[in-house]
């Protein structure tokens, strides 16, 4: 049995270009991974008659969130496990599961459909756990290739730290080092989620895409590695206005969160989770206390970043 974990994220900078023919958007995205982690535990189980009917001998159980409406084959942990079984076959290790099913247990802590890459973190943790269980020992490059086939945010969850994502936000360059400052956040979730494709679609309908994106790290963006006060001037999310227009209560929540006294307020990815930047952990706890009981905010999570990469526990 192997357990691995992977972090959630907030995009410190998210610049969005015009969509390509498939409708996907080129991005310039600086990810900060957060110390709120998803866990994947994987093991072999003997195959039963019921399992034999499964097309692919993988069973996923999810704890901590209700994903019963989700087609099991679309669960990102299922897709990650399947990708590595196919990779094993490609590497000439067929029958790796013979007589067994691969069981994946996911422990979710990251809110679903909140813009914090919860499903992507499940995928990243599953990739690392199954790689170890099957003894594949894939290198970083191959893991990242497989990860980006699963979703644009999966490589960032594998990578950890603070990283620049180019291409579709899925080609990572790690930016942080030993002197990188720690950042404290209050992640404020909303009762109603927002669908990532719907936000991008509305963004396009409003013609908000940038004609050109920076081709390398902008010098000013190096401030993402500094303390919270320096970070304030860097934070930027092109999807913010679109999400604020689409969500029924996000604008009211935004005002309430600003009144709780953070240094800055930022939409996390495609939202609707709102990231409130604090000076320190104590300040973050104060903000969370001020927001307790406010009906506009579902719950608050006091977190910090950058976080460790996806790894075996
Ligand atoms: C908004 C972000 O969270 C910022 O980090 C990501 O770009 C979204 O990452 P993700 O949820 O892992 O994205 P995917 O699962 O690959 O795609 C979900 C949907 O988001 C849109 N999408 C995603 C990434 C991208 N570069 N362009 C897009 O247009 C597409 O409509 C796609 O169908
Ligand atoms: N393991 C998973 N956990 C959560 N949702 C999943 C998972 N696998 C597939 N999904 C589907 O993806 C949708 C969005 O999931 P997720 O929680 O990853 O959103 P998100 O955090 O907003 O993503 P991102 O920030 O990467 O855009 C869910 O509503 C669900 O239908």
XYZ file of N, CA and C and ligand atoms in Angstrom, residues 9 11 14 16 19 22-27 29 31 76 79 115-117 120 148 150-154 167-170 196-198 200-201 204 239 268-271, ligand 1:
153
model
N -3.779 24.925 -5.035
C -3.066 26.119 -5.547
C -3.930 27.355 -5.530
N -3.621 30.924 -8.112
C -2.830 31.562 -9.176
C -2.531 32.981 -8.712
N -2.602 35.386 -13.351
C -3.242 34.553 -14.380
C -3.622 35.460 -15.548
N -4.656 35.590 -19.571
C -5.331 34.661 -20.483
C -5.342 35.221 -21.898
N -8.594 32.133 -27.379
C -8.658 30.668 -27.493
C -8.121 30.155 -28.825
N -9.345 24.571 -30.550
C -10.068 23.634 -29.660
C -10.841 24.383 -28.575
N -10.618 25.689 -28.491
C -11.265 26.463 -27.424
C -10.391 26.578 -26.181
N -9.169 26.016 -26.215
C -8.238 26.127 -25.078
C -7.487 27.456 -25.141
N -7.126 27.970 -23.973
C -6.523 29.301 -23.901
C -5.045 29.237 -23.546
N -4.193 29.932 -24.315
C -2.815 30.083 -23.865
C -2.810 30.908 -22.581
N -1.971 30.519 -21.637
C -1.955 31.208 -20.337
C -0.531 31.611 -19.962
N 0.758 31.928 -16.246
C 0.163 31.703 -14.926
C 1.257 31.449 -13.894
N 1.712 29.981 -10.347
C 1.014 29.168 -9.352
C 1.741 29.243 -8.018
N -10.734 12.247 -11.803
C -9.344 12.482 -12.221
C -8.379 11.457 -11.618
N -8.617 8.512 -13.976
C -7.908 8.783 -15.240
C -6.392 8.740 -15.033
N -11.821 26.358 -7.877
C -10.705 27.081 -8.492
C -9.398 26.890 -7.753
N -9.334 25.830 -6.905
C -8.099 25.550 -6.148
C -7.432 24.253 -6.610
N -7.857 23.731 -7.752
C -7.236 22.547 -8.364
C -7.379 21.277 -7.521
N -7.258 18.203 -9.731
C -5.897 18.084 -10.277
C -4.935 17.566 -9.212
N -0.118 16.598 -17.990
C -0.813 17.621 -18.789
C -1.872 16.998 -19.691
N -3.952 14.990 -18.525
C -5.101 14.819 -17.625
C -5.813 16.144 -17.353
N -5.064 17.247 -17.361
C -5.672 18.557 -17.089
C -4.590 19.600 -16.948
N -4.954 20.854 -17.279
C -3.951 21.927 -17.334
C -3.300 22.202 -15.977
N -4.024 21.977 -14.879
C -3.472 22.283 -13.546
C -2.679 21.128 -12.931
N -2.727 19.944 -13.527
C -2.102 18.777 -12.875
C -0.570 18.942 -12.745
N 2.454 27.925 -22.069
C 1.642 27.050 -22.921
C 0.193 27.222 -22.480
N -0.445 26.127 -22.101
C -1.816 26.206 -21.572
C -1.793 26.291 -20.041
N -0.692 26.757 -19.500
C -0.511 26.832 -18.048
C 0.081 25.533 -17.525
N 0.522 24.650 -18.436
C 0.896 23.293 -18.045
C 2.378 22.970 -18.280
N -15.273 25.728 -14.567
C -14.118 26.331 -15.253
C -14.425 26.575 -16.746
N -14.935 25.551 -17.496
C -15.228 25.818 -18.918
C -16.230 26.947 -19.096
N -17.226 27.047 -18.208
C -18.245 28.105 -18.347
C -17.605 29.484 -18.168
N -14.428 30.321 -18.804
C -13.627 30.622 -20.006
C -14.556 31.006 -21.177
N -15.694 30.320 -21.277
C -16.623 30.581 -22.385
C -17.172 32.014 -22.297
N -14.600 34.563 -23.217
C -14.472 34.704 -24.676
C -15.615 35.536 -25.243
N -9.460 36.406 -15.161
C -10.799 35.789 -15.115
C -11.692 36.422 -14.043
N -9.332 33.032 -6.896
C -8.466 31.864 -7.075
C -8.816 31.161 -8.387
N -7.905 31.206 -9.356
C -8.134 30.550 -10.657
C -9.406 31.032 -11.311
N -10.290 30.072 -11.671
C -11.561 30.452 -12.291
C -12.644 30.653 -11.241
N -12.281 30.604 -9.957
C -13.206 30.882 -8.871
C -14.150 29.723 -8.601
C -8.264 28.229 -14.544
C -7.098 27.355 -14.139
O -7.399 26.663 -12.931
C -5.897 28.229 -13.867
O -4.868 27.528 -13.243
C -6.776 26.337 -15.212
O -6.503 26.968 -16.420
C -7.833 25.281 -15.393
O -7.191 24.065 -15.249
P -7.966 22.656 -15.263
O -9.252 22.767 -14.512
O -6.970 21.610 -14.898
O -8.310 22.581 -16.794
P -8.675 21.356 -17.725
O -9.298 20.256 -16.935
O -7.498 21.069 -18.594
O -9.780 22.041 -18.607
C -11.052 22.392 -18.119
C -11.633 23.421 -19.058
O -11.015 24.695 -18.835
C -10.793 25.375 -20.052
N -9.355 25.655 -20.200
C -8.440 25.106 -19.368
C -7.102 25.436 -19.475
C -6.712 26.318 -20.509
N -5.433 26.661 -20.675
N -7.644 26.834 -21.337
C -8.948 26.526 -21.194
O -9.781 27.019 -21.952
C -11.380 24.505 -21.144
O -12.708 24.942 -21.351
C -11.410 23.128 -20.523
O -12.448 22.333 -21.047
